[in-house]
Amino acid sequence: AQSVSQHNHHVILSEAASLELGCNYSYGGTVNLFWYVQYPGQHLQLLLKYFSGDPLVKGIKGFEAEFIKSKFSFNLRKPSVQWSDTAEYFCAVNAGNQGGKLIFGQGTELSVKP
Amino acid sequence: GAGVSQSPSNKVTEKGKDVELRCDPISGHTALYWYRQSLGQGLEFLIYFQGNSAPDKSGLPSDRFSAERTGGSVSTLTIQRTQQEDSAVYLCASSSLGRSTDTQYFGPGTRLTVL
C-alpha cells in the first residue's frame, strides 16, 4: 500500500530562517506529488504540485519543492520564512493509475516566531 | 466564484445515532472526494466520485459509512450508528475532471463530535 511520511511533526523557526520540510513516499510506479497548506482557520489549499518535467517546482508565496525519484522524496523549501507562513503543511501522493485519490502524510505544523 | 461548501459546520451527536454530512462542490466539477482529518490519523481518504463511474469506496473504514452523489453535484456522507472513534473533521474536495494531476479544492469541513 502507498504511504507518505513527513518526518517533522512540529517545526519552530524564527522569521527569515530557511525552511525544509521532509516528505518521503512509498510507491514504485508513476506518482503525482502535492504540497497542501492549511493556515489557521482556513481551508486546505494547494501550495504546489509535480507531475512531470522539471523536478524543481515553484509554488505560491515563494515555496518550492524538489522531486528526487531515487530517494522517493519531495521536500518543501523556502529560503526565508515569514510569520504569515505559520500553518500546517501536508504532503500528498497520487498514484498515476488511481484517479484523483490522494494519500496524505501526517502533516507538519510550522510555527514562525516574529 | 463560490468554493466548496459543507454543512453543517459542526455536529454533535450521541453514540449510536445516524448523521448526514453534506457537500456542495464547485459548480462544473465532475470529481468529488471525502476525507477525514482526525488526531493521530492525519488526513485519510474515504471515497471518490468521478462523473457517472462507480465510486472508489476503498477508504471507507466500515460498512457504517456510505456516501452518495445525486445528479452529479451534491454529495451526502452518512454515518450510521456513530461511535466515538468517528469524531473527526470530515473534509470534502472537488476537482474539475478527476484526473490524477488535478488540483483538489477543499471545503471548510464538518467537525463531528460523538459523545
Coordinates of N, CA, C and O in Angstrom, one line a residue, chain B residues 4-8 20-26 29-35 46-50 55 60 66-78 91-94 110:
Chain B
V4 N -16.1 25.2 -2.5 CA -16.7 24.0 -1.9 C -17.4 24.4 -0.6 O -16.7 25.0 0.2
S5 N -18.6 24.1 -0.4 CA -19.3 24.4 0.8 C -19.7 23.1 1.5 O -20.0 22.1 0.8
Q6 N -19.7 23.1 2.8 CA -20.1 21.9 3.6 C -21.1 22.3 4.7 O -20.9 23.4 5.3
S7 N -22.0 21.4 5.0 CA -22.9 21.7 6.1 C -23.2 20.4 6.8 O -23.2 19.3 6.2
P8 N -23.5 20.5 8.2 CA -23.3 21.6 9.0 C -21.8 21.9 9.2 O -21.0 21.0 8.9
E20 N -25.8 12.8 8.9 CA -25.6 13.0 7.5 C -24.8 14.3 7.3 O -25.2 15.4 7.9
L21 N -23.8 14.3 6.5 CA -23.0 15.4 6.2 C -23.1 15.8 4.7 O -23.0 14.9 3.9
R22 N -23.2 17.0 4.5 CA -23.5 17.5 3.1 C -22.3 18.2 2.5 O -21.6 19.0 3.2
C23 N -22.1 18.0 1.2 CA -21.0 18.7 0.4 C -21.6 19.3 -0.9 O -22.2 18.5 -1.6
D24 N -21.4 20.6 -1.1 CA -21.7 21.2 -2.4 C -20.4 21.5 -3.1 O -19.7 22.4 -2.7
P25 N -20.1 20.8 -4.2 CA -18.8 21.0 -4.9 C -18.8 22.3 -5.7 O -19.9 22.9 -5.8
I26 N -17.7 22.7 -6.2 CA -17.6 23.8 -7.1 C -18.4 23.4 -8.4 O -18.3 22.3 -8.9
H29 N -17.5 21.0 -11.5 CA -16.5 20.0 -11.2 C -17.1 18.6 -11.2 O -18.2 18.3 -10.6
T30 N -16.4 17.7 -11.9 CA -17.0 16.3 -12.1 C -16.6 15.4 -11.0 O -17.2 14.3 -10.8
A31 N -15.5 15.7 -10.3 CA -15.0 14.8 -9.3 C -15.2 15.3 -7.9 O -15.0 16.5 -7.7
L32 N -15.5 14.5 -7.0 CA -15.8 14.9 -5.6 C -15.2 13.8 -4.7 O -15.3 12.6 -4.9
Y33 N -14.5 14.3 -3.6 CA -13.8 13.4 -2.7 C -14.2 13.7 -1.3 O -14.5 14.9 -0.9
W34 N -14.2 12.7 -0.4 CA -14.4 12.8 1.0 C -13.1 12.4 1.7 O -12.6 11.3 1.4
Y35 N -12.7 13.1 2.7 CA -11.5 12.8 3.5 C -11.9 13.0 5.0 O -12.9 13.7 5.3
L46 N -11.5 8.8 2.1 CA -12.7 7.9 2.3 C -13.3 7.4 1.1 O -13.4 6.2 0.9
I47 N -13.7 8.3 0.2 CA -14.4 7.9 -1.0 C -14.3 8.9 -2.1 O -14.1 10.1 -1.8
Y48 N -14.4 8.5 -3.4 CA -14.2 9.4 -4.5 C -15.2 9.1 -5.6 O -15.4 7.9 -6.0
F49 N -15.9 10.2 -6.1 CA -16.8 10.1 -7.2 C -16.2 10.8 -8.4 O -15.7 11.9 -8.3
Q50 N -16.4 10.1 -9.5 CA -15.9 10.7 -10.8 C -17.0 10.5 -11.8 O -17.2 9.4 -12.3
P55 N -18.2 4.8 -7.7 CA -17.3 5.4 -6.8 C -16.2 4.5 -6.3 O -16.4 3.3 -6.2
L60 N -13.4 3.8 2.9 CA -14.4 3.8 3.9 C -14.0 2.8 5.0 O -13.7 1.6 4.7
S66 N -21.4 5.4 4.4 CA -21.8 5.3 3.0 C -21.9 6.8 2.5 O -21.9 7.7 3.2
A67 N -21.9 6.9 1.2 CA -22.0 8.2 0.6 C -22.7 8.1 -0.8 O -22.6 7.0 -1.4
E68 N -23.4 9.1 -1.1 CA -24.0 9.2 -2.5 C -23.8 10.6 -3.0 O -23.6 11.5 -2.3
R69 N -23.9 10.6 -4.3 CA -23.8 11.9 -5.0 C -25.0 11.9 -6.0 O -25.1 11.1 -6.9
T70 N -25.8 12.9 -5.8 CA -27.1 13.0 -6.6 C -26.9 14.0 -7.7 O -26.4 15.1 -7.5
G71 N -27.3 13.6 -8.9 CA -27.3 14.5 -10.0 C -25.9 15.0 -10.4 O -25.7 16.0 -11.1
G72 N -24.9 14.2 -10.0 CA -23.5 14.6 -10.3 C -23.1 15.9 -9.6 O -22.0 16.5 -10.0
S73 N -23.8 16.3 -8.6 CA -23.4 17.5 -7.9 C -23.2 17.3 -6.4 O -22.2 16.8 -5.9
V74 N -24.3 17.6 -5.6 CA -24.2 17.5 -4.2 C -24.0 16.0 -3.7 O -24.5 15.1 -4.3
S75 N -23.2 15.9 -2.6 CA -22.9 14.6 -2.0 C -23.3 14.6 -0.6 O -23.2 15.7 0.1
T76 N -23.8 13.5 -0.1 CA -24.1 13.3 1.3 C -23.3 12.1 1.8 O -23.3 11.0 1.2
L77 N -22.5 12.3 2.9 CA -21.8 11.2 3.6 C -22.7 10.9 4.8 O -23.0 11.7 5.6
T78 N -23.0 9.6 4.9 CA -23.9 9.1 6.0 C -23.1 8.2 6.9 O -22.4 7.3 6.4
L91 N -13.8 16.3 5.6 CA -13.5 17.3 4.5 C -14.0 16.8 3.2 O -13.8 15.6 2.9
C92 N -14.5 17.7 2.4 CA -14.9 17.4 1.1 C -14.1 18.2 0.1 O -13.7 19.3 0.5
A93 N -13.8 17.7 -1.0 CA -13.0 18.4 -2.0 C -13.6 18.1 -3.4 O -14.3 17.0 -3.6
S94 N -13.4 19.0 -4.3 CA -13.8 18.7 -5.7 C -12.7 19.1 -6.7 O -11.8 19.9 -6.3
T110 N -16.7 19.6 8.2 CA -17.7 19.4 9.2 C -17.0 18.8 10.4 O -16.4 17.7 10.2

